[in-house]
Amino acid sequence: MDRSILPLPDPTYDGPVYEDAKDPRAVFEPITPIRPPAGAPNVLVVLLDDVGFGAASVFGGPCRTPTAERLAGNGLSFSRFHTTALCAPTRQALLTGRNHHAVGMGAITEIATAAPGYTSVRPQAAAPLAQVLRLNGYSTAQFGKCHEVPVWQTSPVGPFDAWPTGGGGFEHFYGFLGGETNQYAPAIYSGTTPIEPELGEGYHFTEDMTDKAIAWVRQLSALTPDRPFFMYYAPGATHAPHHVPLEWADRYRGEFDDGWDALRERIFAEQKRRGVVPEDAELTARH
């Protein structure tokens, strides 16, 4: 199958047409769904919003991330992920594989202008990864924060060209638009439909979106086990507003009492021990 052109061209039939369906020669190729090449993997991209390079324990930080450490211990850790220092530009660059200015996201969507590179409008020539995978037969879903939609297109009436389930290439979306939302009472969408989550005692959007993501994978495994998935999982909890469940905050009580400078030194020493930064690296001086 030639996959150099997307969408994949429809198959054509150039043979004779038989008027009698009982004619033994009236045999045609079966209709087959598009699937990726054999061995195509499931892909999970987890993006933690506004989390510093030295925050997670997997890179020497104080925030305990045991699952990430297990993954790193059995795989690869990269130490040169370049961000744009802003959330929306980094996201659009990650989702398209292009420089953020090349996809109109020189700044966050809320301060977009008509200047080239700063419109917040992704050009049609820059297809997102999710769209490429979907057109090759992947199941695709985005959960959590979406900060790639131009602000004048974020109402429930659209247009939906830049929404995850519009031109974003995702078949399913469960999350919120814009830079932030109340994590205890979020304004969220399922696809392009605004919904009201069940806000029981102890509700937190991160748990809600995680439950939805797990349910989505289980449904895929049950109904289309031969179809791999691409999931973009982007919680908004580490971005403002810092709505942290108390049971999570209490786990770190007292651990930061000696101040930022002392913590910075500890992180730096641990990063050297882990090989995250070179042994001869030096901390920048305080301003």
Coordinates of C-alpha atoms in Angstrom, one line a residue:
M1 CA 0.0 0.0 0.0
D2 CA 1.4 3.4 -1.0
R3 CA 1.2 5.6 2.1
S4 CA 3.0 8.6 0.6
I5 CA -0.3 10.4 -0.1
L6 CA -2.9 11.1 2.5
P7 CA -5.8 10.4 2.7
L8 CA -5.0 7.1 1.1
P9 CA -6.5 7.0 -2.4
D10 CA -9.6 4.9 -2.8
P11 CA -9.1 1.6 -4.6
T12 CA -10.2 1.4 -8.2
Y13 CA -11.8 -1.4 -10.1
D14 CA -11.0 -1.6 -13.8
G15 CA -12.4 -5.0 -14.6
P16 CA -15.7 -6.0 -16.3
V17 CA -19.0 -5.4 -14.7
Y18 CA -21.2 -8.5 -14.5
E19 CA -25.0 -8.0 -14.5
D20 CA -25.8 -11.3 -12.9
A21 CA -24.6 -11.6 -9.2
K22 CA -24.8 -15.4 -9.6
D23 CA -22.2 -15.3 -12.3
P24 CA -19.1 -17.1 -10.9
R25 CA -16.9 -14.5 -12.4
A26 CA -18.6 -11.8 -10.3
V27 CA -15.9 -11.9 -7.6
F28 CA -14.4 -8.7 -6.3
E29 CA -11.8 -7.7 -3.7
P30 CA -13.3 -7.5 -0.2
I31 CA -13.7 -4.2 1.6
T32 CA -11.0 -4.0 4.1
P33 CA -10.5 -1.2 6.7
I34 CA -7.3 0.8 6.7
R35 CA -4.8 -0.4 9.2
P36 CA -1.2 0.6 9.9
P37 CA 1.6 -1.6 8.8
A38 CA 2.1 -4.8 10.9
G39 CA 3.8 -4.2 14.2
A40 CA 2.7 -0.5 14.5
P41 CA 2.9 0.4 18.2
N42 CA 0.4 2.1 20.5
V43 CA 1.6 5.6 21.3
L44 CA 0.9 7.5 24.5
V45 CA 2.1 11.1 24.8
V46 CA 1.9 12.6 28.3
L47 CA 2.5 16.4 28.5
L48 CA 2.8 17.9 31.9
D49 CA 1.9 21.6 31.7
D50 CA 4.4 24.2 33.1
V51 CA 6.4 21.5 34.9
G52 CA 10.1 22.5 35.1
F53 CA 12.8 20.1 33.9
G54 CA 14.1 19.7 37.5
A55 CA 10.7 19.0 39.1
A56 CA 10.0 15.3 38.6
S57 CA 12.1 12.7 40.5
V58 CA 12.8 10.9 37.2
F59 CA 15.0 13.9 36.4
G60 CA 16.3 14.5 39.9
G61 CA 13.5 16.6 41.2
P62 CA 11.5 16.5 44.5
C63 CA 8.1 15.5 43.0
R64 CA 7.9 11.7 43.3
T65 CA 7.1 10.1 39.9
P66 CA 7.6 6.3 40.4
T67 CA 5.9 5.3 37.2
A68 CA 8.0 7.6 35.1
E69 CA 11.1 6.2 36.9
R70 CA 10.1 2.7 36.0
L71 CA 9.6 3.7 32.4
A72 CA 12.9 5.4 32.3
G73 CA 14.6 2.4 33.8
N74 CA 13.4 0.2 31.0
G75 CA 13.7 2.7 28.2
L76 CA 15.3 6.0 27.2
S77 CA 15.5 9.3 28.9
F78 CA 16.0 12.5 26.9
S79 CA 17.6 15.5 28.5
R80 CA 17.3 18.0 25.7
F81 CA 13.6 18.6 25.2
H82 CA 13.4 22.3 24.0
T83 CA 10.3 24.2 25.1
T84 CA 9.2 27.6 23.9
A85 CA 8.7 28.8 27.6
L86 CA 5.0 29.1 26.9
C87 CA 2.3 26.4 26.9
A88 CA 0.4 26.8 23.7
P89 CA 3.4 27.3 21.4
T90 CA 5.1 24.2 22.9
R91 CA 2.0 22.2 22.4
Q92 CA 1.5 23.1 18.8
A93 CA 5.2 22.5 18.1
L94 CA 4.9 19.1 19.7
L95 CA 1.7 18.1 17.9
T96 CA 3.0 19.1 14.5
G97 CA 6.7 18.5 14.7
R98 CA 7.4 22.1 13.5
N99 CA 8.7 25.3 14.8
H100 CA 6.0 27.1 16.7
H101 CA 6.2 30.2 14.4
A102 CA 5.7 28.0 11.4
V103 CA 2.4 26.9 12.8
G104 CA 1.2 30.3 13.8
M105 CA 1.8 29.9 17.5
G106 CA 4.6 32.5 18.3
A107 CA 2.7 33.3 21.5
I108 CA -0.3 31.9 23.4
T109 CA -3.7 32.1 21.6
E110 CA -5.0 34.9 23.9
I111 CA -2.5 37.4 22.6
A112 CA -2.6 36.4 18.9
T113 CA -2.3 39.1 16.2
A114 CA -2.5 39.2 12.5
A115 CA 1.3 39.2 12.2
P116 CA 2.8 36.1 10.4
G117 CA 3.7 33.5 12.9
Y118 CA 1.5 34.9 15.6
T119 CA -2.0 34.3 14.3
S120 CA -2.7 31.1 16.4
V121 CA -4.0 29.6 13.2
R122 CA -2.3 26.4 12.1
P123 CA -1.7 26.5 8.3
Q124 CA -3.5 23.7 6.3
A125 CA -0.1 22.6 5.0
A126 CA 1.1 21.6 8.5
A127 CA -0.8 18.4 9.3
P128 CA -0.7 17.4 13.0
L129 CA 0.7 14.0 13.9
A130 CA -2.7 12.7 15.1
Q131 CA -4.2 13.4 11.6
V132 CA -1.4 11.5 9.9
L133 CA -1.8 8.5 12.2
R134 CA -5.6 8.6 12.0
L135 CA -5.5 8.5 8.2
N136 CA -3.2 5.5 8.5
G137 CA -5.7 3.6 10.5
Y138 CA -4.9 4.6 14.1
S139 CA -7.5 5.3 16.8
T140 CA -6.8 8.7 18.1
A141 CA -7.9 10.6 21.3
Q142 CA -7.0 13.7 23.3
F143 CA -7.7 14.0 27.0
G144 CA -7.2 17.1 29.1
K145 CA -6.1 20.6 28.1
C146 CA -6.3 22.0 24.5
H147 CA -4.7 25.4 24.1
E148 CA -4.3 25.3 20.3
V149 CA -7.7 26.7 19.3
P150 CA -7.9 30.4 18.3
V151 CA -9.9 32.2 21.0
W152 CA -12.6 33.5 18.5
Q153 CA -13.3 29.8 17.6
T154 CA -13.7 28.4 21.2
S155 CA -17.5 28.8 21.5
P156 CA -19.9 25.9 21.3
V157 CA -20.9 27.0 17.8
G158 CA -17.4 26.8 16.4
P159 CA -16.1 26.8 13.8
F160 CA -14.4 23.6 14.8
D161 CA -11.6 23.4 12.2
A162 CA -8.9 23.8 14.9
W163 CA -10.6 21.7 17.6
P164 CA -9.1 18.3 18.4
T165 CA -12.0 16.4 16.7
G166 CA -12.1 18.9 13.9
G167 CA -8.8 19.5 12.1
G168 CA -6.7 18.3 14.9
G169 CA -6.9 14.7 13.8
F170 CA -8.4 13.2 17.0
E171 CA -11.5 11.0 16.8
H172 CA -12.2 11.6 20.5
F173 CA -11.7 14.6 22.8
Y174 CA -12.5 14.9 26.5
G175 CA -11.1 18.1 28.1
F176 CA -11.1 21.9 28.2
L177 CA -10.1 24.7 25.8
G178 CA -7.8 27.5 26.7
G179 CA -5.1 28.0 29.2
E180 CA -6.8 26.9 32.4
T181 CA -9.9 25.8 34.1
N182 CA -11.2 25.1 37.6
Q183 CA -10.0 21.6 38.4
Y184 CA -12.7 21.1 40.9
A185 CA -15.5 22.3 38.6
P186 CA -14.1 22.4 35.1
A187 CA -15.7 23.7 31.9
I188 CA -15.2 20.7 29.6
Y189 CA -16.2 19.3 26.3
S190 CA -16.8 15.9 24.9
G191 CA -15.9 16.3 21.3
T192 CA -17.5 19.7 20.5
T193 CA -20.4 19.3 23.0
P194 CA -20.1 21.1 26.4
I195 CA -20.9 18.8 29.3
E196 CA -21.4 19.1 33.0
P197 CA -19.4 16.5 34.9
E198 CA -20.8 14.9 38.0
L199 CA -19.1 17.1 40.7
G200 CA -19.4 14.8 43.7
E201 CA -17.3 15.3 46.9
G202 CA -13.6 14.9 46.1
Y203 CA -14.0 15.5 42.3
H204 CA -10.9 16.4 40.5
F205 CA -10.6 16.7 36.7
T206 CA -7.3 14.8 36.5
E207 CA -9.0 11.7 38.0
D208 CA -12.0 12.2 35.8
M209 CA -10.0 12.5 32.5
T210 CA -7.8 9.5 33.6
D211 CA -10.9 7.4 34.1
K212 CA -12.2 8.4 30.7
A213 CA -8.8 7.6 29.1
I214 CA -8.7 4.2 30.6
A215 CA -12.3 3.5 29.6
W216 CA -11.5 4.5 26.0
V217 CA -8.5 2.1 25.8
R218 CA -10.5 -0.7 27.2
Q219 CA -13.3 -0.1 24.7
L220 CA -10.8 -0.2 21.8
S221 CA -9.2 -3.4 23.1
A222 CA -12.6 -5.0 23.2
L223 CA -14.0 -3.9 19.9
T224 CA -11.0 -3.3 17.6
P225 CA -8.0 -5.2 19.1
D226 CA -6.2 -5.0 15.8
R227 CA -6.2 -1.2 15.7
P228 CA -3.4 0.6 17.6
F229 CA -4.0 3.9 19.3
F230 CA -2.4 7.3 19.7
M231 CA -3.4 9.1 22.9
Y232 CA -2.4 12.6 23.8
Y233 CA -2.8 12.9 27.6
A234 CA -2.4 16.5 28.8
P235 CA -3.7 17.3 32.3
G236 CA -4.1 20.9 33.2
A237 CA -3.5 20.4 36.9
T238 CA 0.1 21.6 37.0
H239 CA -0.9 24.9 35.4
A240 CA -2.6 27.6 37.3
P241 CA -5.0 27.5 39.1
H242 CA -3.0 25.2 41.4
H243 CA -6.0 23.1 42.6
V244 CA -4.3 20.3 44.4
P245 CA -6.2 17.7 46.4
L246 CA -5.2 18.0 50.1
E247 CA -4.1 14.3 50.3
W248 CA -1.6 15.1 47.6
A249 CA -0.3 18.3 49.1
D250 CA 0.0 16.7 52.6
R251 CA 2.5 14.2 51.3
Y252 CA 5.1 17.0 50.8
R253 CA 4.4 18.9 54.1
G254 CA 7.6 20.4 55.3
E255 CA 9.8 19.2 52.4
F256 CA 10.3 22.7 51.0
D257 CA 10.8 24.6 54.3
D258 CA 14.5 25.3 53.7
G259 CA 13.7 27.5 50.7
W260 CA 14.2 27.6 46.9
D261 CA 18.0 28.0 46.9
A262 CA 18.6 24.9 49.0
L263 CA 16.2 22.9 47.0
R264 CA 17.9 24.0 43.8
E265 CA 21.2 22.7 45.1
R266 CA 19.8 19.4 46.0
I267 CA 18.1 18.9 42.6
F268 CA 21.3 19.9 40.8
A269 CA 23.4 17.4 42.8
E270 CA 20.8 14.6 42.1
Q271 CA 20.8 15.4 38.4
K272 CA 24.5 15.0 38.3
R273 CA 24.3 11.7 40.1
R274 CA 21.7 10.4 37.6
G275 CA 23.7 11.7 34.6
V276 CA 20.9 14.0 33.6
V277 CA 23.3 16.9 33.4
P278 CA 27.1 16.7 32.8
E279 CA 29.4 16.2 35.9
D280 CA 31.1 19.5 35.1
A281 CA 27.9 21.6 34.8
E282 CA 27.6 24.7 36.9
L283 CA 24.5 26.3 38.3
T284 CA 23.8 29.8 37.0
A285 CA 24.3 32.6 39.6
R286 CA 21.3 34.2 41.2
H287 CA 20.2 37.4 39.6

